PDB file of C-alpha atoms and ligand atoms in Angstrom:
ATOM      1  CA  MET A   1      20.002  -9.952  -3.938  1.00 93.00           C
ATOM      2  CA  ARG A   2      16.541  -8.802  -4.961  1.00 97.00           C
ATOM      3  CA  THR A   3      15.487  -5.160  -5.192  1.00 98.00           C
ATOM      4  CA  ALA A   4      12.280  -3.935  -3.566  1.00 98.00           C
ATOM      5  CA  LEU A   5      10.533  -0.597  -3.954  1.00 98.00           C
ATOM      6  CA  VAL A   6       7.967   0.494  -1.369  1.00 98.00           C
ATOM      7  CA  THR A   7       5.704   3.455  -2.096  1.00 98.00           C
ATOM      8  CA  GLY A   8       4.777   5.568   0.895  1.00 98.00           C
ATOM      9  CA  GLY A   9       7.734   3.787   2.417  1.00 98.00           C
ATOM     10  CA  THR A  10       9.092   6.295   4.922  1.00 98.00           C
ATOM     11  CA  ARG A  11       6.263   6.370   7.481  1.00 96.00           C
ATOM     12  CA  GLY A  12       3.673   4.059   9.037  1.00 96.00           C
ATOM     13  CA  ILE A  13       3.040   0.679   7.469  1.00 98.00           C
ATOM     14  CA  GLY A  14       5.331   1.461   4.518  1.00 98.00           C
ATOM     15  CA  ALA A  15       8.311   2.195   6.759  1.00 98.00           C
ATOM     16  CA  ALA A  16       7.774  -1.078   8.622  1.00 98.00           C
ATOM     17  CA  ILE A  17       7.632  -2.914   5.286  1.00 98.00           C
ATOM     18  CA  ALA A  18      10.813  -1.249   4.006  1.00 98.00           C
ATOM     19  CA  LYS A  19      12.692  -2.126   7.203  1.00 98.00           C
ATOM     20  CA  ALA A  20      11.472  -5.730   7.199  1.00 98.00           C
ATOM     21  CA  LEU A  21      12.566  -6.166   3.579  1.00 98.00           C
ATOM     22  CA  GLN A  22      15.974  -4.693   4.396  1.00 98.00           C
ATOM     23  CA  ASP A  23      16.347  -7.041   7.384  1.00 98.00           C
ATOM     24  CA  ALA A  24      15.462  -9.949   5.094  1.00 98.00           C
ATOM     25  CA  GLY A  25      18.334  -9.053   2.755  1.00 98.00           C
ATOM     26  CA  TYR A  26      16.617  -7.044   0.003  1.00 98.00           C
ATOM     27  CA  LYS A  27      18.046  -3.895  -1.534  1.00 98.00           C
ATOM     28  CA  VAL A  28      15.289  -1.430  -0.636  1.00 98.00           C
ATOM     29  CA  ALA A  29      14.165   1.928  -2.002  1.00 98.00           C
ATOM     30  CA  ALA A  30      11.436   3.927  -0.245  1.00 98.00           C
ATOM     31  CA  ASN A  31       9.283   6.417  -2.112  1.00 98.00           C
ATOM     32  CA  TYR A  32       7.422   9.269  -0.399  1.00 98.00           C
ATOM     33  CA  ALA A  33       5.413  12.245  -1.605  1.00 97.00           C
ATOM     34  CA  GLY A  34       5.336  15.005   0.969  1.00 92.00           C
ATOM     35  CA  ASN A  35       6.955  14.796   4.371  1.00 94.00           C
ATOM     36  CA  ASP A  36      10.645  15.613   3.771  1.00 96.00           C
ATOM     37  CA  GLU A  37      11.476  15.714   7.448  1.00 96.00           C
ATOM     38  CA  ALA A  38      10.081  12.247   8.167  1.00 96.00           C
ATOM     39  CA  ALA A  39      11.803  10.856   5.082  1.00 97.00           C
ATOM     40  CA  ALA A  40      15.165  12.327   6.081  1.00 97.00           C
ATOM     41  CA  ARG A  41      14.803  10.908   9.594  1.00 97.00           C
ATOM     42  CA  PHE A  42      13.779   7.509   8.223  1.00 98.00           C
ATOM     43  CA  SER A  43      16.756   7.373   5.832  1.00 98.00           C
ATOM     44  CA  GLU A  44      19.181   8.453   8.530  1.00 98.00           C
ATOM     45  CA  GLU A  45      17.905   5.840  10.984  1.00 97.00           C
ATOM     46  CA  THR A  46      17.709   2.938   8.548  1.00 98.00           C
ATOM     47  CA  GLY A  47      20.184   3.700   5.774  1.00 98.00           C
ATOM     48  CA  ILE A  48      17.328   3.110   3.304  1.00 98.00           C
ATOM     49  CA  LYS A  49      17.422   5.683   0.519  1.00 98.00           C
ATOM     50  CA  SER A  50      14.215   7.674   0.044  1.00 98.00           C
ATOM     51  CA  TYR A  51      12.950   9.115  -3.244  1.00 98.00           C
ATOM     52  CA  LYS A  52      10.379  11.888  -3.541  1.00 98.00           C
ATOM     53  CA  TRP A  53       7.617  11.755  -6.101  1.00 98.00           C
ATOM     54  CA  SER A  54       3.831  11.519  -6.207  1.00 98.00           C
ATOM     55  CA  VAL A  55       2.400   8.152  -7.226  1.00 98.00           C
ATOM     56  CA  ALA A  56      -0.591  10.114  -8.542  1.00 98.00           C
ATOM     57  CA  ASP A  57       1.567  11.440 -11.409  1.00 98.00           C
ATOM     58  CA  TYR A  58       2.487   8.967 -14.161  1.00 98.00           C
ATOM     59  CA  ASP A  59       5.504  10.886 -15.451  1.00 98.00           C
ATOM     60  CA  GLN A  60       6.928  11.369 -11.967  1.00 98.00           C
ATOM     61  CA  CYS A  61       6.567   7.610 -11.410  1.00 98.00           C
ATOM     62  CA  ALA A  62       8.454   6.896 -14.644  1.00 98.00           C
ATOM     63  CA  LYS A  63      11.317   9.202 -13.642  1.00 98.00           C
ATOM     64  CA  GLY A  64      11.311   7.969 -10.049  1.00 98.00           C
ATOM     65  CA  VAL A  65      11.523   4.293 -10.986  1.00 98.00           C
ATOM     66  CA  GLU A  66      14.293   5.147 -13.453  1.00 98.00           C
ATOM     67  CA  ALA A  67      16.269   6.726 -10.605  1.00 98.00           C
ATOM     68  CA  VAL A  68      15.716   3.732  -8.307  1.00 98.00           C
ATOM     69  CA  GLU A  69      16.763   1.290 -11.026  1.00 98.00           C
ATOM     70  CA  ALA A  70      19.884   3.344 -11.773  1.00 98.00           C
ATOM     71  CA  ASP A  71      20.852   2.943  -8.098  1.00 98.00           C
ATOM     72  CA  PHE A  72      19.808  -0.653  -7.432  1.00 98.00           C
ATOM     73  CA  GLY A  73      19.048  -2.417 -10.717  1.00 98.00           C
ATOM     74  CA  PRO A  74      15.633  -3.671 -11.854  1.00 98.00           C
ATOM     75  CA  VAL A  75      12.786  -3.744  -9.344  1.00 98.00           C
ATOM     76  CA  ASP A  76      11.844  -7.334  -8.438  1.00 98.00           C
ATOM     77  CA  VAL A  77       9.317  -6.506  -5.727  1.00 98.00           C
ATOM     78  CA  LEU A  78       6.920  -3.560  -5.879  1.00 98.00           C
ATOM     79  CA  VAL A  79       4.895  -2.786  -2.778  1.00 99.00           C
ATOM     80  CA  ASN A  80       2.044  -0.401  -3.605  1.00 98.00           C
ATOM     81  CA  ASN A  81       1.523   1.023  -0.151  1.00 98.00           C
ATOM     82  CA  ALA A  82       1.092   4.787  -0.634  1.00 98.00           C
ATOM     83  CA  GLY A  83      -2.342   5.924   0.424  1.00 97.00           C
ATOM     84  CA  ILE A  84      -4.261   8.884   1.790  1.00 97.00           C
ATOM     85  CA  THR A  85      -7.654   9.507   3.371  1.00 97.00           C
ATOM     86  CA  ARG A  86     -10.111  12.380   3.027  1.00 97.00           C
ATOM     87  CA  ASP A  87     -12.797  11.038   5.369  1.00 96.00           C
ATOM     88  CA  VAL A  88     -16.109  12.857   5.111  1.00 97.00           C
ATOM     89  CA  MET A  89     -19.734  11.782   4.747  1.00 98.00           C
ATOM     90  CA  PHE A  90     -20.719  11.450   1.084  1.00 98.00           C
ATOM     91  CA  HIS A  91     -23.279  14.263   1.104  1.00 98.00           C
ATOM     92  CA  LYS A  92     -20.491  16.634   2.156  1.00 98.00           C
ATOM     93  CA  MET A  93     -17.744  15.151  -0.049  1.00 98.00           C
ATOM     94  CA  THR A  94     -16.314  17.502  -2.676  1.00 98.00           C
ATOM     95  CA  PRO A  95     -15.111  16.380  -6.115  1.00 98.00           C
ATOM     96  CA  GLU A  96     -11.598  17.226  -4.844  1.00 98.00           C
ATOM     97  CA  ASP A  97     -11.986  14.858  -1.852  1.00 98.00           C
ATOM     98  CA  TRP A  98     -13.049  12.122  -4.248  1.00 98.00           C
ATOM     99  CA  GLN A  99     -10.362  12.718  -6.863  1.00 98.00           C
ATOM    100  CA  ALA A 100      -7.477  13.127  -4.437  1.00 98.00           C
ATOM    101  CA  VAL A 101      -8.087   9.686  -2.936  1.00 98.00           C
ATOM    102  CA  ILE A 102      -8.741   7.943  -6.254  1.00 98.00           C
ATOM    103  CA  ASN A 103      -5.659   9.550  -7.811  1.00 98.00           C
ATOM    104  CA  VAL A 104      -3.266   8.421  -5.088  1.00 98.00           C
ATOM    105  CA  ASN A 105      -4.780   5.145  -3.884  1.00 98.00           C
ATOM    106  CA  LEU A 106      -6.065   3.671  -7.154  1.00 98.00           C
ATOM    107  CA  ASN A 107      -4.483   5.511 -10.078  1.00 98.00           C
ATOM    108  CA  GLY A 108      -1.221   5.321  -8.123  1.00 98.00           C
ATOM    109  CA  ILE A 109      -1.096   1.548  -8.436  1.00 98.00           C
ATOM    110  CA  PHE A 110      -1.565   1.780 -12.207  1.00 98.00           C
ATOM    111  CA  ASN A 111       1.077   4.505 -12.451  1.00 98.00           C
ATOM    112  CA  MET A 112       3.604   2.480 -10.441  1.00 98.00           C
ATOM    113  CA  THR A 113       2.911  -1.066 -11.589  1.00 98.00           C
ATOM    114  CA  HIS A 114       3.054   0.035 -15.209  1.00 98.00           C
ATOM    115  CA  GLN A 115       6.677   1.162 -14.769  1.00 98.00           C
ATOM    116  CA  VAL A 116       7.958  -2.212 -13.542  1.00 98.00           C
ATOM    117  CA  PHE A 117       5.669  -4.828 -15.051  1.00 98.00           C
ATOM    118  CA  ALA A 118       7.237  -5.114 -18.514  1.00 98.00           C
ATOM    119  CA  GLY A 119      10.664  -5.745 -16.992  1.00 98.00           C
ATOM    120  CA  MET A 120       9.335  -8.344 -14.569  1.00 98.00           C
ATOM    121  CA  ARG A 121       7.616 -10.108 -17.451  1.00 98.00           C
ATOM    122  CA  GLU A 122      10.855 -10.187 -19.466  1.00 98.00           C
ATOM    123  CA  ARG A 123      12.941 -11.419 -16.534  1.00 98.00           C
ATOM    124  CA  LYS A 124      10.289 -14.008 -15.649  1.00 98.00           C
ATOM    125  CA  PHE A 125      10.121 -12.962 -12.016  1.00 98.00           C
ATOM    126  CA  GLY A 126       8.228 -10.340 -10.094  1.00 98.00           C
ATOM    127  CA  ARG A 127       6.170  -9.684  -7.008  1.00 98.00           C
ATOM    128  CA  ILE A 128       3.477  -7.006  -6.894  1.00 98.00           C
ATOM    129  CA  VAL A 129       1.962  -6.586  -3.438  1.00 98.00           C
ATOM    130  CA  SER A 130      -0.677  -3.890  -2.991  1.00 98.00           C
ATOM    131  CA  ILE A 131      -1.839  -2.690   0.390  1.00 98.00           C
ATOM    132  CA  SER A 132      -5.613  -2.470   0.169  1.00 98.00           C
ATOM    133  CA  SER A 133      -7.798  -2.250   3.294  1.00 98.00           C
ATOM    134  CA  ILE A 134     -10.546  -3.857   5.325  1.00 98.00           C
ATOM    135  CA  ASN A 135     -12.591  -0.880   4.173  1.00 98.00           C
ATOM    136  CA  GLY A 136     -12.263  -1.937   0.548  1.00 98.00           C
ATOM    137  CA  GLN A 137     -13.776  -5.279   1.581  1.00 98.00           C
ATOM    138  CA  LYS A 138     -16.613  -4.145   3.841  1.00 98.00           C
ATOM    139  CA  GLY A 139     -17.108  -0.449   3.001  1.00 98.00           C
ATOM    140  CA  GLN A 140     -16.843   2.218   5.682  1.00 97.00           C
ATOM    141  CA  MET A 141     -19.095   5.174   6.388  1.00 97.00           C
ATOM    142  CA  GLY A 142     -17.200   8.421   5.824  1.00 97.00           C
ATOM    143  CA  GLN A 143     -14.982   6.711   3.238  1.00 98.00           C
ATOM    144  CA  THR A 144     -16.876   6.284  -0.043  1.00 98.00           C
ATOM    145  CA  ASN A 145     -13.753   7.538  -1.842  1.00 98.00           C
ATOM    146  CA  TYR A 146     -11.302   5.368   0.085  1.00 98.00           C
ATOM    147  CA  SER A 147     -13.507   2.257   0.057  1.00 98.00           C
ATOM    148  CA  ALA A 148     -13.985   2.591  -3.721  1.00 98.00           C
ATOM    149  CA  ALA A 149     -10.243   2.937  -4.328  1.00 98.00           C
ATOM    150  CA  LYS A 150      -9.353   0.049  -2.027  1.00 98.00           C
ATOM    151  CA  ALA A 151     -11.983  -2.235  -3.593  1.00 98.00           C
ATOM    152  CA  GLY A 152     -10.539  -1.195  -6.958  1.00 98.00           C
ATOM    153  CA  GLU A 153      -7.094  -2.384  -5.864  1.00 98.00           C
ATOM    154  CA  ILE A 154      -8.527  -5.823  -5.197  1.00 98.00           C
ATOM    155  CA  GLY A 155     -10.104  -5.985  -8.670  1.00 98.00           C
ATOM    156  CA  PHE A 156      -6.836  -4.811 -10.249  1.00 98.00           C
ATOM    157  CA  THR A 157      -4.969  -7.516  -8.344  1.00 98.00           C
ATOM    158  CA  LYS A 158      -7.289 -10.311  -9.484  1.00 98.00           C
ATOM    159  CA  ALA A 159      -7.156  -9.248 -13.123  1.00 98.00           C
ATOM    160  CA  LEU A 160      -3.420  -8.628 -13.393  1.00 98.00           C
ATOM    161  CA  ALA A 161      -2.660 -11.877 -11.538  1.00 98.00           C
ATOM    162  CA  GLN A 162      -4.207 -13.775 -14.418  1.00 98.00           C
ATOM    163  CA  GLU A 163      -2.181 -11.872 -17.022  1.00 98.00           C
ATOM    164  CA  ALA A 164       1.060 -12.177 -15.076  1.00 98.00           C
ATOM    165  CA  ALA A 165       0.967 -15.791 -13.891  1.00 98.00           C
ATOM    166  CA  ARG A 166       2.715 -17.425 -16.816  1.00 98.00           C
ATOM    167  CA  PHE A 167       5.619 -15.000 -16.550  1.00 98.00           C
ATOM    168  CA  GLY A 168       6.522 -15.885 -12.954  1.00 98.00           C
ATOM    169  CA  VAL A 169       5.022 -12.653 -11.693  1.00 98.00           C
ATOM    170  CA  THR A 170       2.584 -12.830  -8.781  1.00 98.00           C
ATOM    171  CA  VAL A 171       0.106 -10.109  -7.904  1.00 99.00           C
ATOM    172  CA  ASN A 172      -1.500 -10.068  -4.478  1.00 98.00           C
ATOM    173  CA  ALA A 173      -3.307  -7.700  -2.123  1.00 98.00           C
ATOM    174  CA  ILE A 174      -3.158  -7.402   1.638  1.00 98.00           C
ATOM    175  CA  CYS A 175      -6.141  -5.965   3.491  1.00 98.00           C
ATOM    176  CA  PRO A 176      -5.002  -4.541   6.808  1.00 98.00           C
ATOM    177  CA  GLY A 177      -7.584  -3.722   9.409  1.00 98.00           C
ATOM    178  CA  TYR A 178      -7.055  -0.791  11.756  1.00 97.00           C
ATOM    179  CA  ILE A 179      -3.312  -0.482  12.401  1.00 97.00           C
ATOM    180  CA  ALA A 180      -1.761   1.929  14.914  1.00 95.00           C
ATOM    181  CA  THR A 181      -0.422   4.506  12.441  1.00 93.00           C
ATOM    182  CA  ASP A 182      -0.820   8.276  12.028  1.00 89.00           C
ATOM    183  CA  MET A 183      -3.709   7.598   9.618  1.00 89.00           C
ATOM    184  CA  VAL A 184      -5.767   5.713  12.195  1.00 92.00           C
ATOM    185  CA  MET A 185      -4.693   8.001  15.052  1.00 91.00           C
ATOM    186  CA  ALA A 186      -6.212  10.894  13.034  1.00 90.00           C
ATOM    187  CA  VAL A 187      -9.658   9.321  13.556  1.00 92.00           C
ATOM    188  CA  PRO A 188     -11.478  11.113  16.403  1.00 92.00           C
ATOM    189  CA  GLU A 189     -10.772   9.311  19.690  1.00 93.00           C
ATOM    190  CA  ALA A 190     -14.423   8.529  20.464  1.00 94.00           C
ATOM    191  CA  VAL A 191     -14.803   6.918  17.033  1.00 93.00           C
ATOM    192  CA  ARG A 192     -11.534   5.025  17.465  1.00 94.00           C
ATOM    193  CA  GLU A 193     -12.791   3.524  20.727  1.00 94.00           C
ATOM    194  CA  LYS A 194     -15.881   2.285  18.887  1.00 95.00           C
ATOM    195  CA  ILE A 195     -13.668   0.741  16.229  1.00 95.00           C
ATOM    196  CA  VAL A 196     -11.421  -1.098  18.698  1.00 96.00           C
ATOM    197  CA  ALA A 197     -14.563  -2.510  20.317  1.00 97.00           C
ATOM    198  CA  GLN A 198     -15.335  -4.165  16.939  1.00 96.00           C
ATOM    199  CA  ILE A 199     -11.958  -5.983  16.813  1.00 98.00           C
ATOM    200  CA  PRO A 200     -12.114  -9.477  18.378  1.00 98.00           C
ATOM    201  CA  VAL A 201      -8.349  -9.504  19.060  1.00 98.00           C
ATOM    202  CA  GLY A 202      -9.081  -6.452  21.232  1.00 97.00           C
ATOM    203  CA  ARG A 203      -6.469  -4.023  19.963  1.00 96.00           C
ATOM    204  CA  LEU A 204      -5.249  -2.128  16.924  1.00 96.00           C
ATOM    205  CA  GLY A 205      -2.777  -3.976  14.703  1.00 97.00           C
ATOM    206  CA  GLU A 206       0.912  -3.076  14.570  1.00 97.00           C
ATOM    207  CA  ALA A 207       2.702  -2.072  11.373  1.00 98.00           C
ATOM    208  CA  PRO A 208       5.271  -4.929  11.624  1.00 98.00           C
ATOM    209  CA  GLU A 209       2.361  -7.388  11.511  1.00 98.00           C
ATOM    210  CA  ILE A 210       1.560  -6.129   8.013  1.00 98.00           C
ATOM    211  CA  ALA A 211       5.249  -6.085   7.076  1.00 98.00           C
ATOM    212  CA  ARG A 212       5.562  -9.787   7.871  1.00 98.00           C
ATOM    213  CA  SER A 213       2.652 -10.526   5.538  1.00 98.00           C
ATOM    214  CA  VAL A 214       4.395  -8.626   2.746  1.00 98.00           C
ATOM    215  CA  LEU A 215       7.616 -10.585   3.288  1.00 98.00           C
ATOM    216  CA  PHE A 216       5.680 -13.824   2.964  1.00 98.00           C
ATOM    217  CA  LEU A 217       4.037 -12.845  -0.334  1.00 98.00           C
ATOM    218  CA  ALA A 218       7.250 -11.318  -1.712  1.00 98.00           C
ATOM    219  CA  SER A 219       9.370 -14.401  -1.152  1.00 97.00           C
ATOM    220  CA  ASP A 220      10.556 -16.607  -3.995  1.00 96.00           C
ATOM    221  CA  GLU A 221       8.769 -19.506  -2.271  1.00 96.00           C
ATOM    222  CA  ALA A 222       5.338 -17.839  -2.603  1.00 98.00           C
ATOM    223  CA  GLY A 223       5.172 -18.412  -6.374  1.00 98.00           C
ATOM    224  CA  PHE A 224       1.936 -20.391  -6.219  1.00 98.00           C
ATOM    225  CA  ILE A 225       0.068 -17.627  -4.373  1.00 98.00           C
ATOM    226  CA  THR A 226      -1.365 -15.124  -6.821  1.00 98.00           C
ATOM    227  CA  GLY A 227      -4.558 -13.100  -7.162  1.00 98.00           C
ATOM    228  CA  SER A 228      -5.153 -13.542  -3.450  1.00 98.00           C
ATOM    229  CA  THR A 229      -6.378 -11.121  -0.824  1.00 98.00           C
ATOM    230  CA  LEU A 230      -4.732 -11.656   2.550  1.00 98.00           C
ATOM    231  CA  THR A 231      -6.862 -10.340   5.381  1.00 98.00           C
ATOM    232  CA  VAL A 232      -4.935  -9.085   8.446  1.00 98.00           C
ATOM    233  CA  ASN A 233      -7.486  -7.392  10.656  1.00 98.00           C
ATOM    234  CA  GLY A 234      -7.670  -9.015  14.108  1.00 98.00           C
ATOM    235  CA  GLY A 235     -10.933 -10.734  13.156  1.00 98.00           C
ATOM    236  CA  GLN A 236     -12.842  -7.473  12.595  1.00 98.00           C
ATOM    237  CA  TYR A 237     -14.234  -8.597   9.249  1.00 98.00           C
ATOM    238  CA  ILE A 238     -14.008 -12.216   8.193  1.00 97.00           C
ATOM    239  CA  VAL A 239     -14.394 -12.963   4.501  1.00 91.00           C
TER     240      VAL A 239
HETATM  241  N1  CAA B 310     -16.995   2.846  13.326  1.00 57.50           N
HETATM  242  C1  CAA B 310     -18.062   2.998  14.153  1.00 57.50           C
HETATM  243  N2  CAA B 310     -18.747   4.137  14.241  1.00 57.50           N
HETATM  244  C2  CAA B 310     -18.379   5.162  13.464  1.00 57.50           C
HETATM  245  C3  CAA B 310     -17.303   5.073  12.571  1.00 57.50           C
HETATM  246  C4  CAA B 310     -16.592   3.870  12.545  1.00 57.50           C
HETATM  247  N3  CAA B 310     -15.518   3.690  11.735  1.00 57.50           N
HETATM  248  N4  CAA B 310     -17.181   6.255  11.913  1.00 57.50           N
HETATM  249  C5  CAA B 310     -18.150   7.049  12.403  1.00 57.50           C
HETATM  250  N5  CAA B 310     -18.864   6.404  13.345  1.00 57.50           N
HETATM  251  C6  CAA B 310     -19.996   6.933  14.107  1.00 57.50           C
HETATM  252  C7  CAA B 310     -19.589   8.022  15.100  1.00 57.50           C
HETATM  253  O1  CAA B 310     -19.071   7.463  16.293  1.00 57.50           O
HETATM  254  C8  CAA B 310     -20.884   8.739  15.321  1.00 57.50           C
HETATM  255  O2  CAA B 310     -21.702   7.997  16.164  1.00 57.50           O
HETATM  256  P1  CAA B 310     -22.635   8.715  17.288  1.00 57.50           P
HETATM  257  O3  CAA B 310     -23.558   9.599  16.511  1.00 57.50           O
HETATM  258  O4  CAA B 310     -23.270   7.560  17.978  1.00 57.50           O
HETATM  259  O5  CAA B 310     -21.679   9.484  18.153  1.00 57.50           O
HETATM  260  C9  CAA B 310     -21.512   8.717  13.917  1.00 57.50           C
HETATM  261  O6  CAA B 310     -20.872   7.627  13.241  1.00 57.50           O
HETATM  262  C10 CAA B 310     -21.284   9.984  13.119  1.00 57.50           C
HETATM  263  O7  CAA B 310     -19.910  10.317  13.199  1.00 57.50           O
HETATM  264  P2  CAA B 310     -19.409  11.795  13.567  1.00 57.50           P
HETATM  265  O8  CAA B 310     -20.199  12.401  14.688  1.00 57.50           O
HETATM  266  O9  CAA B 310     -17.915  11.706  13.726  1.00 57.50           O
HETATM  267  O10 CAA B 310     -19.812  12.566  12.217  1.00 57.50           O
HETATM  268  P3  CAA B 310     -18.986  13.635  11.409  1.00 57.50           P
HETATM  269  O11 CAA B 310     -19.820  14.047  10.241  1.00 57.50           O
HETATM  270  O12 CAA B 310     -18.418  14.660  12.324  1.00 57.50           O
HETATM  271  O13 CAA B 310     -17.704  12.803  10.851  1.00 57.50           O
HETATM  272  C11 CAA B 310     -16.608  10.941   9.826  1.00 57.50           C
HETATM  273  C12 CAA B 310     -17.928  11.647  10.101  1.00 57.50           C
HETATM  274  C13 CAA B 310     -15.723  11.857   8.964  1.00 57.50           C
HETATM  275  C14 CAA B 310     -16.947   9.670   9.071  1.00 57.50           C
HETATM  276  C15 CAA B 310     -15.861  10.650  11.147  1.00 57.50           C
HETATM  277  O14 CAA B 310     -16.740   9.983  12.044  1.00 57.50           O
HETATM  278  C16 CAA B 310     -14.673   9.751  10.934  1.00 57.50           C
HETATM  279  O15 CAA B 310     -13.586  10.220  10.581  1.00 57.50           O
HETATM  280  N6  CAA B 310     -14.882   8.428  11.132  1.00 57.50           N
HETATM  281  C17 CAA B 310     -13.868   7.427  10.917  1.00 57.50           C
HETATM  282  C18 CAA B 310     -14.055   6.780   9.581  1.00 57.50           C
HETATM  283  C19 CAA B 310     -13.039   5.679   9.476  1.00 57.50           C
HETATM  284  O16 CAA B 310     -13.228   4.603  10.033  1.00 57.50           O
HETATM  285  N7  CAA B 310     -11.918   5.974   8.786  1.00 57.50           N
HETATM  286  C20 CAA B 310     -10.825   5.035   8.703  1.00 57.50           C
HETATM  287  C21 CAA B 310      -9.541   5.807   8.776  1.00 57.50           C
HETATM  288  S1  CAA B 310      -8.142   4.726   8.965  1.00 57.50           S
HETATM  289  C22 CAA B 310      -7.961   4.068   7.453  1.00 57.50           C
HETATM  290  O17 CAA B 310      -8.570   4.423   6.492  1.00 57.50           O
HETATM  291  C23 CAA B 310      -6.962   2.961   7.368  1.00 57.50           C
HETATM  292  C24 CAA B 310      -7.637   1.693   7.004  1.00 57.50           C
HETATM  293  O18 CAA B 310      -7.500   1.245   5.863  1.00 57.50           O
HETATM  294  C25 CAA B 310      -8.430   0.941   8.006  1.00 57.50           C
END
């Protein structure tokens, strides 16, 4: 039985990923940073244990992964899903808005992947799946910070895939489009309507649609897929 760790795994896309992995027979740990109430509810409903730490902090990641591995054994599948937004036009963006998003969304994947990669390399098996975004591919007004971080995740994925390949470790990114989560629902309604009008499938995506993509890339059978970017966006941006 393989062990999977999902960051930002108690709400939104992360929760759907954690549940899908559990249903597929993985031992699953879900990390979260802030919302204790949502995490407690998630754990009670699913039986998936949740662990609190910030992916923006390297030492917290080291301790957190140690705790997960003490409970479940070595992490075979890491899903870098934790992410935040601080949407604001660039001319009004503060250094704090910039740094907060880079620290969680981009530095977070270094901080987390670094904890598990050596072990995966030694055991000759691993799956790193990072949840990037359509907005890392196309750029999005109001999101210079987020678009930069998400594009950075794609570059990280391509580079590490090459280092990891001969050790049986694959490294891939998924680029969701606009998915019906709290993050997208926080976008002003008038803007959201404009966004949905840009999606050929004619609706927002659903979190389980991203979860199924993660399952595919995480599987033992996906060993020949590495360094790839899987676009799941209803046709909104075709690369
Ligand atoms: N698509 C189309 N039009 C957009 C847009 C978008 N994503 N974002 C902004 N606009 C438009 C607005 O509708 C508005 O147009 P009009 O002048 O014709 O009304 C114009 O740009 C200016 O926007 P605001 O009046 O809202 O300007 P503001 O300064 O008050 O706020 C903003 C700017 C913070 C960027 C705000 O518009 C906003 O939050 N936009 C959404 C940005 C976005 O798409 N964020 C994605 C969040 S979800 C996510 O990040 C998950 C993921 O990976 C996809």
